[in-house]
Short mmCIF file of C-alpha atoms and ligand atoms in Angstrom, two decimals:
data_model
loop_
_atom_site.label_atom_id
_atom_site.label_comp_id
_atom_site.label_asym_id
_atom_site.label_seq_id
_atom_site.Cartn_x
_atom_site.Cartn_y
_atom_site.Cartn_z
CA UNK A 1080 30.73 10.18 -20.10
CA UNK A 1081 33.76 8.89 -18.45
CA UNK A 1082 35.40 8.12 -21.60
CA UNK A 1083 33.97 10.53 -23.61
CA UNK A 1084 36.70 12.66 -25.66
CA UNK A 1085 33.90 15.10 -26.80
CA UNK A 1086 33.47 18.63 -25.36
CA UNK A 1087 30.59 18.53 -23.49
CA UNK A 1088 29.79 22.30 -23.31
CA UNK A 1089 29.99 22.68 -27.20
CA UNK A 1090 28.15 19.28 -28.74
CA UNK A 1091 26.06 16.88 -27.45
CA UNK A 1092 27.50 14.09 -24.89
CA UNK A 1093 25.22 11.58 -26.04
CA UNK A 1094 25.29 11.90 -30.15
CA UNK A 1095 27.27 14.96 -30.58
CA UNK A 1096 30.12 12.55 -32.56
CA UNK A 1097 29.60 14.45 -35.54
CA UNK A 1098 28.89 17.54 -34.57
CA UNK A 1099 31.24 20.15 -34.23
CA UNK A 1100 29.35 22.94 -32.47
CA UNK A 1101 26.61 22.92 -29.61
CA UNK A 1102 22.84 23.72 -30.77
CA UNK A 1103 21.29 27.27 -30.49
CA UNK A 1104 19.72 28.76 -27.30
CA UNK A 1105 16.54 28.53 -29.16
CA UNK A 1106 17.43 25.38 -30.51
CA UNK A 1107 18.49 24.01 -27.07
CA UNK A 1108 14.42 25.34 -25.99
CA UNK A 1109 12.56 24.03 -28.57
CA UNK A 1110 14.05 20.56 -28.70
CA UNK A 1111 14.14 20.11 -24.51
CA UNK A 1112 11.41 17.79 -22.94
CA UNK A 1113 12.93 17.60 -19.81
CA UNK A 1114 10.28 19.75 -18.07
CA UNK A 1115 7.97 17.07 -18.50
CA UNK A 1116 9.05 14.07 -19.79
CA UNK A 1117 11.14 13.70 -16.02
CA UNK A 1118 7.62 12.79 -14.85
CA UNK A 1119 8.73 8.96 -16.46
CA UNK A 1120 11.61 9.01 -14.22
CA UNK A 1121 10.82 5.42 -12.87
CA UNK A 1122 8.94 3.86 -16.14
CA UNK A 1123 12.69 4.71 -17.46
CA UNK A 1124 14.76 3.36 -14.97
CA UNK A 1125 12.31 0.12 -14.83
CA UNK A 1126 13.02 -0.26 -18.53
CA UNK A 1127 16.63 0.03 -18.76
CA UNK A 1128 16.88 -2.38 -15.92
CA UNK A 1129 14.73 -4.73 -17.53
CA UNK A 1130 16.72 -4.05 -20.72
CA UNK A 1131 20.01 -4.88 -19.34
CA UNK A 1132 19.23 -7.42 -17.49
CA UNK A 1133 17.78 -9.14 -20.91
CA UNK A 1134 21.34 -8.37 -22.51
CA UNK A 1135 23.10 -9.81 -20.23
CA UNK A 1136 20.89 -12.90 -20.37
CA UNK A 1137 21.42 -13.33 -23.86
CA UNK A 1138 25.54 -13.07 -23.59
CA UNK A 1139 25.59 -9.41 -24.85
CA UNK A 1140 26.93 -7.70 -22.37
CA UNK A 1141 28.35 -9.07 -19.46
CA UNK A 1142 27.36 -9.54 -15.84
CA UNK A 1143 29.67 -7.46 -14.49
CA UNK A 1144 28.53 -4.59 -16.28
CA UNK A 1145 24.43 -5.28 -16.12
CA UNK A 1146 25.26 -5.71 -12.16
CA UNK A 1147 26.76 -2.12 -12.23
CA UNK A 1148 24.19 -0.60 -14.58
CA UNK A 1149 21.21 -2.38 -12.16
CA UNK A 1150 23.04 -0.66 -9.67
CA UNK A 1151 23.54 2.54 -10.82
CA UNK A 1152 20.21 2.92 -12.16
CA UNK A 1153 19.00 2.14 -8.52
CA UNK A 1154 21.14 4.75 -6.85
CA UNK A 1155 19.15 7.68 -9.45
CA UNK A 1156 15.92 6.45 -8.59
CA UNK A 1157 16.65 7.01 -5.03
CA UNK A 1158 18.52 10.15 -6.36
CA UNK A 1159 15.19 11.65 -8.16
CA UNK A 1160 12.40 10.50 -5.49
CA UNK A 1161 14.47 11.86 -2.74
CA UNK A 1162 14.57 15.30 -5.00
CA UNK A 1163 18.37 15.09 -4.94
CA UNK A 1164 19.12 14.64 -8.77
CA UNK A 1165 19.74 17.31 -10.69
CA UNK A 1166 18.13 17.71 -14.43
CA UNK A 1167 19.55 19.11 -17.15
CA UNK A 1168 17.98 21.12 -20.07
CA UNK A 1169 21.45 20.39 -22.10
CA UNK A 1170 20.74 16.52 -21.79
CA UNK A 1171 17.05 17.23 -23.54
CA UNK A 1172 14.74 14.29 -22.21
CA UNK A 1173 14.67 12.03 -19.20
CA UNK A 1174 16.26 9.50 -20.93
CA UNK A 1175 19.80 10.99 -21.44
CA UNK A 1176 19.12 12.79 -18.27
CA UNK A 1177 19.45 9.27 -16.40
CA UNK A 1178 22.40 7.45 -18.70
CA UNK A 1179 24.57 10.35 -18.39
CA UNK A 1180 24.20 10.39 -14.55
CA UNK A 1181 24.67 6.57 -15.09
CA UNK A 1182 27.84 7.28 -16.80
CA UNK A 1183 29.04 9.60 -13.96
CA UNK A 1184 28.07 6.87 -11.62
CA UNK A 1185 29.56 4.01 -12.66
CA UNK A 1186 31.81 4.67 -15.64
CA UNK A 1187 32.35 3.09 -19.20
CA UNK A 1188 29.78 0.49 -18.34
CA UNK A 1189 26.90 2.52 -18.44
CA UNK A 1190 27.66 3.10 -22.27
CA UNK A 1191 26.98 -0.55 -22.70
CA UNK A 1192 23.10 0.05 -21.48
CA UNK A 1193 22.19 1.73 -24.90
CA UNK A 1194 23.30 -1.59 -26.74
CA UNK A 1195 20.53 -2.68 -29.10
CA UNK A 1196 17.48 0.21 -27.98
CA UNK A 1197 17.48 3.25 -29.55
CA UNK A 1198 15.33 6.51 -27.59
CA UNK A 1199 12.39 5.82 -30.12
CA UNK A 1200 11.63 2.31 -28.55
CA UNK A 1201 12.56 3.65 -24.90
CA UNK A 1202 10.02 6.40 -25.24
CA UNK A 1203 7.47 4.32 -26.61
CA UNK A 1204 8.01 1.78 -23.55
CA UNK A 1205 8.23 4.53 -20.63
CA UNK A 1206 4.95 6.22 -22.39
CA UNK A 1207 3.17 2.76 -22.09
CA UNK A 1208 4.16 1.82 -18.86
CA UNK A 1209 2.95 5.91 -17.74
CA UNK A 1210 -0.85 5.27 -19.74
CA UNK A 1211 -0.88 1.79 -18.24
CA UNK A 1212 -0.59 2.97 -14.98
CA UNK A 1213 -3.11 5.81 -15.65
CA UNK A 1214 -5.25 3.85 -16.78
CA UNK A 1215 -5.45 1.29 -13.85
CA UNK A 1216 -5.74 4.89 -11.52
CA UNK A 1217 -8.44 5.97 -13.68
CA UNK A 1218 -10.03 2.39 -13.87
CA UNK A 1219 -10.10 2.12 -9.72
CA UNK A 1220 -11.34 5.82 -9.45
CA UNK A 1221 -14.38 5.13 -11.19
CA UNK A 1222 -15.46 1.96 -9.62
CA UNK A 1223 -15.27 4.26 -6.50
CA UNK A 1224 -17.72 6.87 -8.13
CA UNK A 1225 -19.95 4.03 -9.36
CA UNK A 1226 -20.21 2.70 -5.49
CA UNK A 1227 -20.81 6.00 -4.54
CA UNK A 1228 -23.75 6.65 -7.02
CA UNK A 1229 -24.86 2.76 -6.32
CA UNK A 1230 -25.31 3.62 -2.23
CA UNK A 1231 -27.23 7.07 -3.11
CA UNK A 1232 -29.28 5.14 -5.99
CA UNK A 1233 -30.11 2.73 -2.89
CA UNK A 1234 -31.07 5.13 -0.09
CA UNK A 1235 -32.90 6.73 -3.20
CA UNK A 1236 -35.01 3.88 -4.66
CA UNK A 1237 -37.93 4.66 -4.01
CA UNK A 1238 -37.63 8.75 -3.96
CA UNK A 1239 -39.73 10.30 -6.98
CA UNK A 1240 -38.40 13.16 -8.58
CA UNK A 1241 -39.54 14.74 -12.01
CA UNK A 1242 -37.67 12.91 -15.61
CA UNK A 1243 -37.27 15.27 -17.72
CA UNK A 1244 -36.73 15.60 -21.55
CA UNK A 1245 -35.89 18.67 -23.01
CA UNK A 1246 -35.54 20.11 -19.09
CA UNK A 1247 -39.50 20.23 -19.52
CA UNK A 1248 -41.05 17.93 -16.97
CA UNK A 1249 -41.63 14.60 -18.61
CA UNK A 1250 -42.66 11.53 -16.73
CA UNK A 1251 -41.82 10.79 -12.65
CA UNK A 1252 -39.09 9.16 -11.76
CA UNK A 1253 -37.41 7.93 -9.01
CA UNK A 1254 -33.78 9.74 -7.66
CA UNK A 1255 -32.15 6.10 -7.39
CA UNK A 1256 -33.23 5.33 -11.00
CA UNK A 1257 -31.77 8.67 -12.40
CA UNK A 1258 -28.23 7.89 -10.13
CA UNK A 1259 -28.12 4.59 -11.92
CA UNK A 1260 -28.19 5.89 -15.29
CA UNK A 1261 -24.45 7.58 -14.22
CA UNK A 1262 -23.60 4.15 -12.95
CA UNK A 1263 -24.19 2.53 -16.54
CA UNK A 1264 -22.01 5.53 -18.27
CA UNK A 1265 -19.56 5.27 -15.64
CA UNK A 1266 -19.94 1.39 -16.25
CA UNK A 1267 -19.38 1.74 -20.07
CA UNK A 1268 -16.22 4.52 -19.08
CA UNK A 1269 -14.81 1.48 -17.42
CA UNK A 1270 -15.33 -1.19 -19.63
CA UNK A 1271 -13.50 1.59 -22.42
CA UNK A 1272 -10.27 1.82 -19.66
CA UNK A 1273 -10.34 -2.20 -19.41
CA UNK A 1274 -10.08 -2.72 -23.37
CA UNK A 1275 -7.35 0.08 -23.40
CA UNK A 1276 -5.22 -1.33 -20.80
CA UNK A 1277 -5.59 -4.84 -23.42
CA UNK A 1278 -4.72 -2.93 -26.33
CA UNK A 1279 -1.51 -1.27 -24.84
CA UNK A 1280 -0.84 -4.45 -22.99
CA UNK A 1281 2.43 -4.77 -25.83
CA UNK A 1282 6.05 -4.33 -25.13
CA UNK A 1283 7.69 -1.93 -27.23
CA UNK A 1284 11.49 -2.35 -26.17
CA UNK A 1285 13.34 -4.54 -29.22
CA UNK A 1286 11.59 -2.76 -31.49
CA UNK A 1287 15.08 -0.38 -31.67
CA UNK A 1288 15.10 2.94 -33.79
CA UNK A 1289 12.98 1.44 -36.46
CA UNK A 1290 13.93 -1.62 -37.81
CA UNK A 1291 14.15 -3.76 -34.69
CA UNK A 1292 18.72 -4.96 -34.30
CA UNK A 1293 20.87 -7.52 -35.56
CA UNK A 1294 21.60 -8.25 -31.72
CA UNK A 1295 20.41 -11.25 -30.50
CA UNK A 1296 17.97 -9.65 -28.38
CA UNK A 1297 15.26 -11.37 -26.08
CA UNK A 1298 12.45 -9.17 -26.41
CA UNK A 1299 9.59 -11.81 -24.68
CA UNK A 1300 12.12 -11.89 -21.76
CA UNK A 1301 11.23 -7.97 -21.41
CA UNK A 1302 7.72 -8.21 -22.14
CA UNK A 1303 7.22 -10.48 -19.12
CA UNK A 1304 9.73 -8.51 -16.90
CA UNK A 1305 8.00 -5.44 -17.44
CA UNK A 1306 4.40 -7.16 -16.80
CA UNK A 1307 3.38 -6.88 -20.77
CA UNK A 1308 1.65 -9.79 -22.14
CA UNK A 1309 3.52 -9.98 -25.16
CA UNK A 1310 6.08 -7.66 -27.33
CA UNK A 1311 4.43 -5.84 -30.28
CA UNK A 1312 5.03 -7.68 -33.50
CA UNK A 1313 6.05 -4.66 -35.99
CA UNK A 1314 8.85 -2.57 -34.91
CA UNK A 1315 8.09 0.51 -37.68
CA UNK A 1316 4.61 0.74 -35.68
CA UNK A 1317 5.92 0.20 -32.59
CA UNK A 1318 8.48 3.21 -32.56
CA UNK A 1319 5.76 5.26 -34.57
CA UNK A 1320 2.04 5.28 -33.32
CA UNK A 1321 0.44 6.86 -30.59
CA UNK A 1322 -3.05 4.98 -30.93
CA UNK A 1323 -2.61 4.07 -27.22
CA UNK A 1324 -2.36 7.87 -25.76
CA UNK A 1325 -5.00 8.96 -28.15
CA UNK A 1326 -6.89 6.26 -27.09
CA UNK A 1327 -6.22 7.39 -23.31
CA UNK A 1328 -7.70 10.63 -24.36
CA UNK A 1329 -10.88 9.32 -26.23
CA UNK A 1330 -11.67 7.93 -22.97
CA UNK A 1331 -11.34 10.69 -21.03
CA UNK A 1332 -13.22 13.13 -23.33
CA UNK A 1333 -16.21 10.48 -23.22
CA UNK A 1334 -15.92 10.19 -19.57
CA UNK A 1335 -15.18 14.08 -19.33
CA UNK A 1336 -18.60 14.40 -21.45
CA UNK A 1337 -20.40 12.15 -18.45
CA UNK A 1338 -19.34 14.10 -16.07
CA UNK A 1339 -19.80 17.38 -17.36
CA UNK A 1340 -23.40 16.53 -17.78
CA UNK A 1341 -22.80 15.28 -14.04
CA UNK A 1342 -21.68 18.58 -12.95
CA UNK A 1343 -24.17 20.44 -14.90
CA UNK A 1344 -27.06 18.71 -13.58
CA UNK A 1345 -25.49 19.17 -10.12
CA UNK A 1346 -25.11 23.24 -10.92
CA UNK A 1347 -28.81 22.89 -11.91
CA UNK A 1348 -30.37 21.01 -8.74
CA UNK A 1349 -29.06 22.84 -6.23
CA UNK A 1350 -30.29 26.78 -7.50
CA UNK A 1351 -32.44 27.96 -5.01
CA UNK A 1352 -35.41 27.45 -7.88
CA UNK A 1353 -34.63 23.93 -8.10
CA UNK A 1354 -33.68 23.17 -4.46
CA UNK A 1355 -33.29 19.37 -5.31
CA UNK A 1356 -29.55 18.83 -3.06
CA UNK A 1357 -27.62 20.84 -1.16
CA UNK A 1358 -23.92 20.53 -1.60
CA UNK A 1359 -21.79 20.31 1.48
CA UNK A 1360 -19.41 23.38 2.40
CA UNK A 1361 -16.60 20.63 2.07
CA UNK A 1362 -17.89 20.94 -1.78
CA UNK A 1363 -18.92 24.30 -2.37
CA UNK A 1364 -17.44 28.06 -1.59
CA UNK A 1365 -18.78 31.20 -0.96
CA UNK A 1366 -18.64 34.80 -2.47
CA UNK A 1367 -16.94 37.60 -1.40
CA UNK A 1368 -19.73 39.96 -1.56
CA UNK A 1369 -22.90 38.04 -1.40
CA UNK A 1370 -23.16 36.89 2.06
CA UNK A 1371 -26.25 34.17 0.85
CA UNK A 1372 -24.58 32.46 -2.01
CA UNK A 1373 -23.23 29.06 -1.69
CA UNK A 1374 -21.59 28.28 -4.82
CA UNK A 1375 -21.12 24.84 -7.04
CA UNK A 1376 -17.30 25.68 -7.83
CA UNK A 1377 -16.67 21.95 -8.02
CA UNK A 1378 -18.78 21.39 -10.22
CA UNK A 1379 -18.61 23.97 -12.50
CA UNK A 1380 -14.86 23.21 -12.46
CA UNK A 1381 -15.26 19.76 -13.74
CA UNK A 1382 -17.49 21.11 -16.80
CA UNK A 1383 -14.24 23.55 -17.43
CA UNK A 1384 -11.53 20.68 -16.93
CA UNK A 1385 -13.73 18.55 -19.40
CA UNK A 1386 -13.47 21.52 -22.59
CA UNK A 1387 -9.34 20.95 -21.24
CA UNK A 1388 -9.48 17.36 -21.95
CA UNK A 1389 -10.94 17.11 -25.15
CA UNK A 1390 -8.63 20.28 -26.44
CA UNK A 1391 -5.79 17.38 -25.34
CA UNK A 1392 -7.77 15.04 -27.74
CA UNK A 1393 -7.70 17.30 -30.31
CA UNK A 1394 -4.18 18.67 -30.02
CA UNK A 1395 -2.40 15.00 -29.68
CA UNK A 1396 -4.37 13.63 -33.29
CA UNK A 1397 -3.86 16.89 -34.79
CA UNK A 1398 0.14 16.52 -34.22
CA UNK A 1399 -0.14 12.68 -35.35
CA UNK A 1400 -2.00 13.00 -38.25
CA UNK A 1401 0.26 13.80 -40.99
CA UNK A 1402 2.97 11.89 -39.76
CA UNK A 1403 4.68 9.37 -42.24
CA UNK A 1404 6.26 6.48 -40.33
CA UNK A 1405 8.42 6.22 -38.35
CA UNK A 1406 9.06 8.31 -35.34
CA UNK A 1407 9.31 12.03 -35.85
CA UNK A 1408 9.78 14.12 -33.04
CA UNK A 1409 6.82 16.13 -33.38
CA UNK A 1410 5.76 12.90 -31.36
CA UNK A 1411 7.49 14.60 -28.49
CA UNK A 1412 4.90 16.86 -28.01
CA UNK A 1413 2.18 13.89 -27.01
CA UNK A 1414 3.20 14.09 -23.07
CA UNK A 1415 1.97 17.11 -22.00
CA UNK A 1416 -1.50 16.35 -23.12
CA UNK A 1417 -1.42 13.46 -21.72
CA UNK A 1418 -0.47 14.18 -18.19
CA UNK A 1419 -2.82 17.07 -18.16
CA UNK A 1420 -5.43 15.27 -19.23
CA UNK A 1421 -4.50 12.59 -16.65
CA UNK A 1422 -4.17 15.25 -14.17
CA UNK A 1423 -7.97 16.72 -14.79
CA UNK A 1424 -9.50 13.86 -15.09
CA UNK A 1425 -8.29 12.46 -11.95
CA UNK A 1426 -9.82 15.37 -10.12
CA UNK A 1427 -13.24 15.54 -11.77
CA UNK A 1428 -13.38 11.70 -10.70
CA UNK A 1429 -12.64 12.87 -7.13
CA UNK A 1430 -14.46 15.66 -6.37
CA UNK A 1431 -17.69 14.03 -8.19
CA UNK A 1432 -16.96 11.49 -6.22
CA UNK A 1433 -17.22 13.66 -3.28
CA UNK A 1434 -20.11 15.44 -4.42
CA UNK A 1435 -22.50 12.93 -4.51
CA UNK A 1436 -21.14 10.74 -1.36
CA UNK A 1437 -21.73 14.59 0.39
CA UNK A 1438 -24.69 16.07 -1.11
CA UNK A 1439 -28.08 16.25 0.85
CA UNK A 1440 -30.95 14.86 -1.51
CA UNK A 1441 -34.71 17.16 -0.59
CA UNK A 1442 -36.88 14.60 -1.36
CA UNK A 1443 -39.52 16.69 -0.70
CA UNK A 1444 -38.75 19.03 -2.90
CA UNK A 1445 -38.36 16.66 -5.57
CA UNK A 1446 -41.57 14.95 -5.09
CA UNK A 1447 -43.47 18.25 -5.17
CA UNK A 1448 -41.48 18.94 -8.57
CA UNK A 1449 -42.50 15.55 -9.53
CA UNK A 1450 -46.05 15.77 -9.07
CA UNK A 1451 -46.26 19.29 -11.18
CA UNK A 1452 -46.28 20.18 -14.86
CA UNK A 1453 -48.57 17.25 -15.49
CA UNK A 1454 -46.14 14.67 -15.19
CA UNK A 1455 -48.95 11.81 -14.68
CA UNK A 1456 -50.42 12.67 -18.03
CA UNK A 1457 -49.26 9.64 -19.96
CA UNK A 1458 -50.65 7.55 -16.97
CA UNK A 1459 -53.53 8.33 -17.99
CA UNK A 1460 -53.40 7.69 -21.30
CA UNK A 1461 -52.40 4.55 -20.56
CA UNK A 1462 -55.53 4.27 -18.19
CA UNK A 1463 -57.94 4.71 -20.98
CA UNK A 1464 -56.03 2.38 -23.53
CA UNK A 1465 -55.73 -0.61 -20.49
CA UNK A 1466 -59.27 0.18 -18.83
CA UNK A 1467 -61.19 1.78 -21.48
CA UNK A 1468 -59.56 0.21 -24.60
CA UNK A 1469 -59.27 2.87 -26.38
CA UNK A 1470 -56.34 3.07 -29.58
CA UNK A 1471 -52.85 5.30 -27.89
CA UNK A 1472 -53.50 7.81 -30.35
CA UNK A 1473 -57.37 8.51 -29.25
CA UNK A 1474 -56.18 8.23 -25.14
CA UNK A 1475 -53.83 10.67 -25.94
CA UNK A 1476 -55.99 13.30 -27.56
CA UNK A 1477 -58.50 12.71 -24.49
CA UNK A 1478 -55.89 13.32 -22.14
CA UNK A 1479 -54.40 16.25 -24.15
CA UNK A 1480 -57.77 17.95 -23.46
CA UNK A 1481 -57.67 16.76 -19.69
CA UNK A 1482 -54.47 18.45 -19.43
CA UNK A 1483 -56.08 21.76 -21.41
CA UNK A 1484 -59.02 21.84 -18.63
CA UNK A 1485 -56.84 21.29 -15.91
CA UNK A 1486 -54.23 23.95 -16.97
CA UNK A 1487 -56.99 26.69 -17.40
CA UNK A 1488 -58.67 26.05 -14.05
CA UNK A 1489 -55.13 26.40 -12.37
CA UNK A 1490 -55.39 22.79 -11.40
CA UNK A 1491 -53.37 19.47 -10.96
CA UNK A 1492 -54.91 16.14 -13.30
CA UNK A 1493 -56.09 14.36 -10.14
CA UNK A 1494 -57.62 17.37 -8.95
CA UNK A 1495 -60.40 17.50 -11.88
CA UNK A 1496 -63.32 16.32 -10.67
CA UNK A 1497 -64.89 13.01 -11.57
CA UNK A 1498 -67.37 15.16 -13.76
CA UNK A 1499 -65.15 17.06 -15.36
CA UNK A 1500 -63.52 14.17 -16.89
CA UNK A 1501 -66.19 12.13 -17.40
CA UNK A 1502 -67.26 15.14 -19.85
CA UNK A 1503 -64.19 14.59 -21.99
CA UNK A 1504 -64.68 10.78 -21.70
CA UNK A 1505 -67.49 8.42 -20.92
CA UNK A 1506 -65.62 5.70 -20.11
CA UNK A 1507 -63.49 7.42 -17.00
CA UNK A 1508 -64.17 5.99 -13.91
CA UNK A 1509 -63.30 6.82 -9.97
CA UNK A 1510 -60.59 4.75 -10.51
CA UNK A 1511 -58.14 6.95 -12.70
CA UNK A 1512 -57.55 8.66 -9.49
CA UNK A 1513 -55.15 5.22 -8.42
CA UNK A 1514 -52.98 5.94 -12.02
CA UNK A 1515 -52.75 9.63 -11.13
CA UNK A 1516 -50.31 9.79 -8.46
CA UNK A 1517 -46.05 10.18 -9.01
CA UNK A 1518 -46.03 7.04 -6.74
CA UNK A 1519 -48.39 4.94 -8.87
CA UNK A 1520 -46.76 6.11 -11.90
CA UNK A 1521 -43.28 5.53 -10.96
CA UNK A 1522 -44.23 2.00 -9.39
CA UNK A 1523 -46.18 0.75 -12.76
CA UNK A 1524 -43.10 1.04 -14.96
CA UNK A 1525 -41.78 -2.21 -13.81
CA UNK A 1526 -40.15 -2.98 -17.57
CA UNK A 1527 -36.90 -4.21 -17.72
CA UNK A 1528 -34.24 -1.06 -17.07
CA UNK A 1529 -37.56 0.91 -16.09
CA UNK A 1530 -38.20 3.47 -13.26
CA UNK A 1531 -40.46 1.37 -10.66
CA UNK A 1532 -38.23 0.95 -7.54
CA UNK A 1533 -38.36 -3.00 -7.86
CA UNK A 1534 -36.27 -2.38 -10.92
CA UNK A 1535 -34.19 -0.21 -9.87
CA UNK A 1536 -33.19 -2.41 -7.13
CA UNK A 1537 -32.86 -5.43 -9.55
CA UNK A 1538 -29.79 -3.05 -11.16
CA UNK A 1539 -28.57 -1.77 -8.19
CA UNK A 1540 -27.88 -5.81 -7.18
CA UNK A 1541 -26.43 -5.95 -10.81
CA UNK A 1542 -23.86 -3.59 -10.94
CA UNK A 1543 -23.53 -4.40 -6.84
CA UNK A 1544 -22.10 -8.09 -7.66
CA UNK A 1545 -19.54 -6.40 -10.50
CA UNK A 1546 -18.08 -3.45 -8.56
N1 LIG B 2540 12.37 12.99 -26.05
C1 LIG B 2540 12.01 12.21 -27.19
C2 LIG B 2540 10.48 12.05 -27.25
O1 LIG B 2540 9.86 12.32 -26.31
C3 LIG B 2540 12.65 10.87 -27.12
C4 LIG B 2540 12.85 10.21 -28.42
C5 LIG B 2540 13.87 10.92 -29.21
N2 LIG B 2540 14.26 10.19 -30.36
C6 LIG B 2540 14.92 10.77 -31.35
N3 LIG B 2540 15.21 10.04 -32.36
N4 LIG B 2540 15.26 12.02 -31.31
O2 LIG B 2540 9.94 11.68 -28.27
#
């Protein structure tokens, strides 16, 4: 600093009063988190403008000086978007990266900036204004994969494909009803975002190294200016927790999960045996050596990013866990697992996104799926409890040996003839045949959140009027 009498080169411009010597090489490496932490660049510089501006407000420093620190600060954020600021490991973090440029700006004023903060509450506030922001991203990215599942789920209303439990075929469905059960995750991944973005929605700055200051400090004036509702209320847990970044992560692992499944079902539907889309070359690549093979690289990337994101999950509450308050600066190490979790789940979002905006749907393949491993079987079951009135347990032991006949003649169920069944049961009539079909079965499950494409379109106009 301009007035500093300390030696730069051998102690620490920013706390190196007592020190007599500079820190190790190794030292100088393990404590640096320049290399990332520059990434808050402008949460920083919005802070300590909002900062000084709130001391000179209150009388503690003067305008002169918060004019020349607004100022200053200005000039480096044109500095570092314009790439022309240079970082240095020797200053450790972003923070003293920007007040010693400050100082080398605009002189012994910039020393004043650093009145009543401390780097524990400026870290905390540049991390929340970074997760806030993320989360907004995140929260906008998935409303546009929900409006891209809610336009396929519409084209598709009405397109049967198999349901499966177990990946056995289990009951028909229809494609638009299956695409709306990643809207509701999706849905619920949102909802999760909103509530984080309330949770965080506290100012930290005030809350000083620990113990809050003796300074009389405005801290609901920086709260508004920095767009927080209100500035947290205990200043050991402000400089201390991470509950909002962990909280970040939770969300992505659980929307990683839906993905994942996402991407999985995607590298499952379009094998060659399945055949159910077709991705679009903007979507897939090829391989080098077989000339056939259109791969689901996308996809199967997403499935990888989501192990990455919850390994960030894991990593950030394994490193908070046996922390005792306050800060310690093993806290340091919560940025990088945060901005690469950011960073993945950003582009799963997209290129799902993508994916299933791009993908061809074969509905004819899907309705021949549909229509095979007996699939109508619990139609008829139902048939003989509604038309026959027999107990569920009885139908389905009829139909179990329906399904027996029809497997060892090599047969469909509505391709047994009337005789046939009528051997197993009396009471079956010509008009099982109506029950038998994927399109009958699909359009009689009309309960509420059921398959039958009147439903379906009942919760595609749902989730249509809150996207
Ligand atoms: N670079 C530090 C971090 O990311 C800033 C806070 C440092 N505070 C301290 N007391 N050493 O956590």
């Amino acid at each position: 600093m301009a007035d500093d009498t300390t030696d730069t080169k051998s102690s620490n411009q920013m706390w190196g009063g007592r020190f007599a010597s500079g820190p190790d090489a190794i030292m100088e490496e393990i404590n640096a988190s320049i290399g990332f932490d520059k990434k808050l660049f402008a949460q920083d510089i919005r802070g300590s403008i909002a900062h000084a501006t709130m001391l000179a407000h209150q009388g503690i420093i003067s305008a002169e000086d918060k004019d020349k620190i607004v100022h200053g600060l200005n000039t480096i954020l044109s500095e570092i978007e314009s790439g022309n600021f240079e970082f240095s490991r020797q200053l450790e973090d972003i923070h003293m990266n920007v007040e010693a440029r400050l100082a080398t700006l605009i002189g012994p004023a910039a020393g004043r900036l650093h009145t009543a903060r401390s780097r524990n509450d400026q870290v905390a506030l540049d991390f929340r204004l970074w997760v806030k922001e993320e989360l907004q991203k995140t929260e906008q990215m998935l409303t546009g994969l929900i409006a891209a599942f809610l336009d396929r789920a519409e084209e598709h209303a009405e397109s049967v494909m198999p349901g499966f439990t177990h990946l056995q075929t289990a009951q028909p469905v229809t494609f638009g009803h299956h695409c709306m059960a990643y809207v509701e995750m999706f849905g619920r991944d949102r909802a999760r975002v909103r509530h984080a973005i309330e949770h965080l929605d506290e100012s930290p700055i005030g809350a000083a190294a620990l113990a809050g200051t003796g300074y009389p400090i405005d801290r609901h004036m920086t709260a508004k200016a920095l767009g927080f509702r209100e500035p947290t209320r205990n200043s050991i847990d402000t400089v201390s927790d991470r509950d909002f970044a962990i909280e970040f992560l939770s969300i992505a692992a659980i929307a990683g999960m839906h993905l994942s499944r996402l991407a999985e079902e995607i590298v499952i539907w379009s094998t060659p045996q399945f055949g159910f889309v077709r991705l679009s070359d903007a979507f897939s690549t090829g391989s080098s050596i077989m000339p056939q093979k259109k791969n689901p690289d996308a996809a199967e990337l997403v499935r990888a990013k989501t192990g990455r994101i919850n390994g960030s999950l894991v990593a950030l509450l394994t490193i908070m866990k046996g922390l005792p308050l306050a800060y310690s600066k093993d806290m340091q190490e919560d940025k990088e697992q945060v901005f690469d979790a950011a960073e993945s789940l950003e582009l799963a979002i997209a290129a799902m996104t993508g994916m299933v905006r791009d993908m061809t749907v074969n509905t004819a393949r899907m309705k021949a799926a549909a229509g095979s491993g007996y699939s109508t079987a619990t139609d008829l079951a139902d048939w003989l409890v509604r038309e026959a009135a027999l107990p569920f347990r009885d139908a389905h032991h009829v139909t179990g040996r329906a399904v027996a006949l029809a497997e060892s003649k090599g047969c469909d169920l509505a391709e047994l003839p009337l005789s046939d069944l009528q051997a197993i049961h009396a009471a079956i009539t010509d008009k099982v045949y109506d029950v038998l079909t994927v399109e009958a079965s699909v359009a009689s499950r009309k309960s509420f959140g059921g398959t039958a494409p009147s439903e379906v379109r009942k919760q595609i106009a749902f989730w249509r009027a809150r996207n």
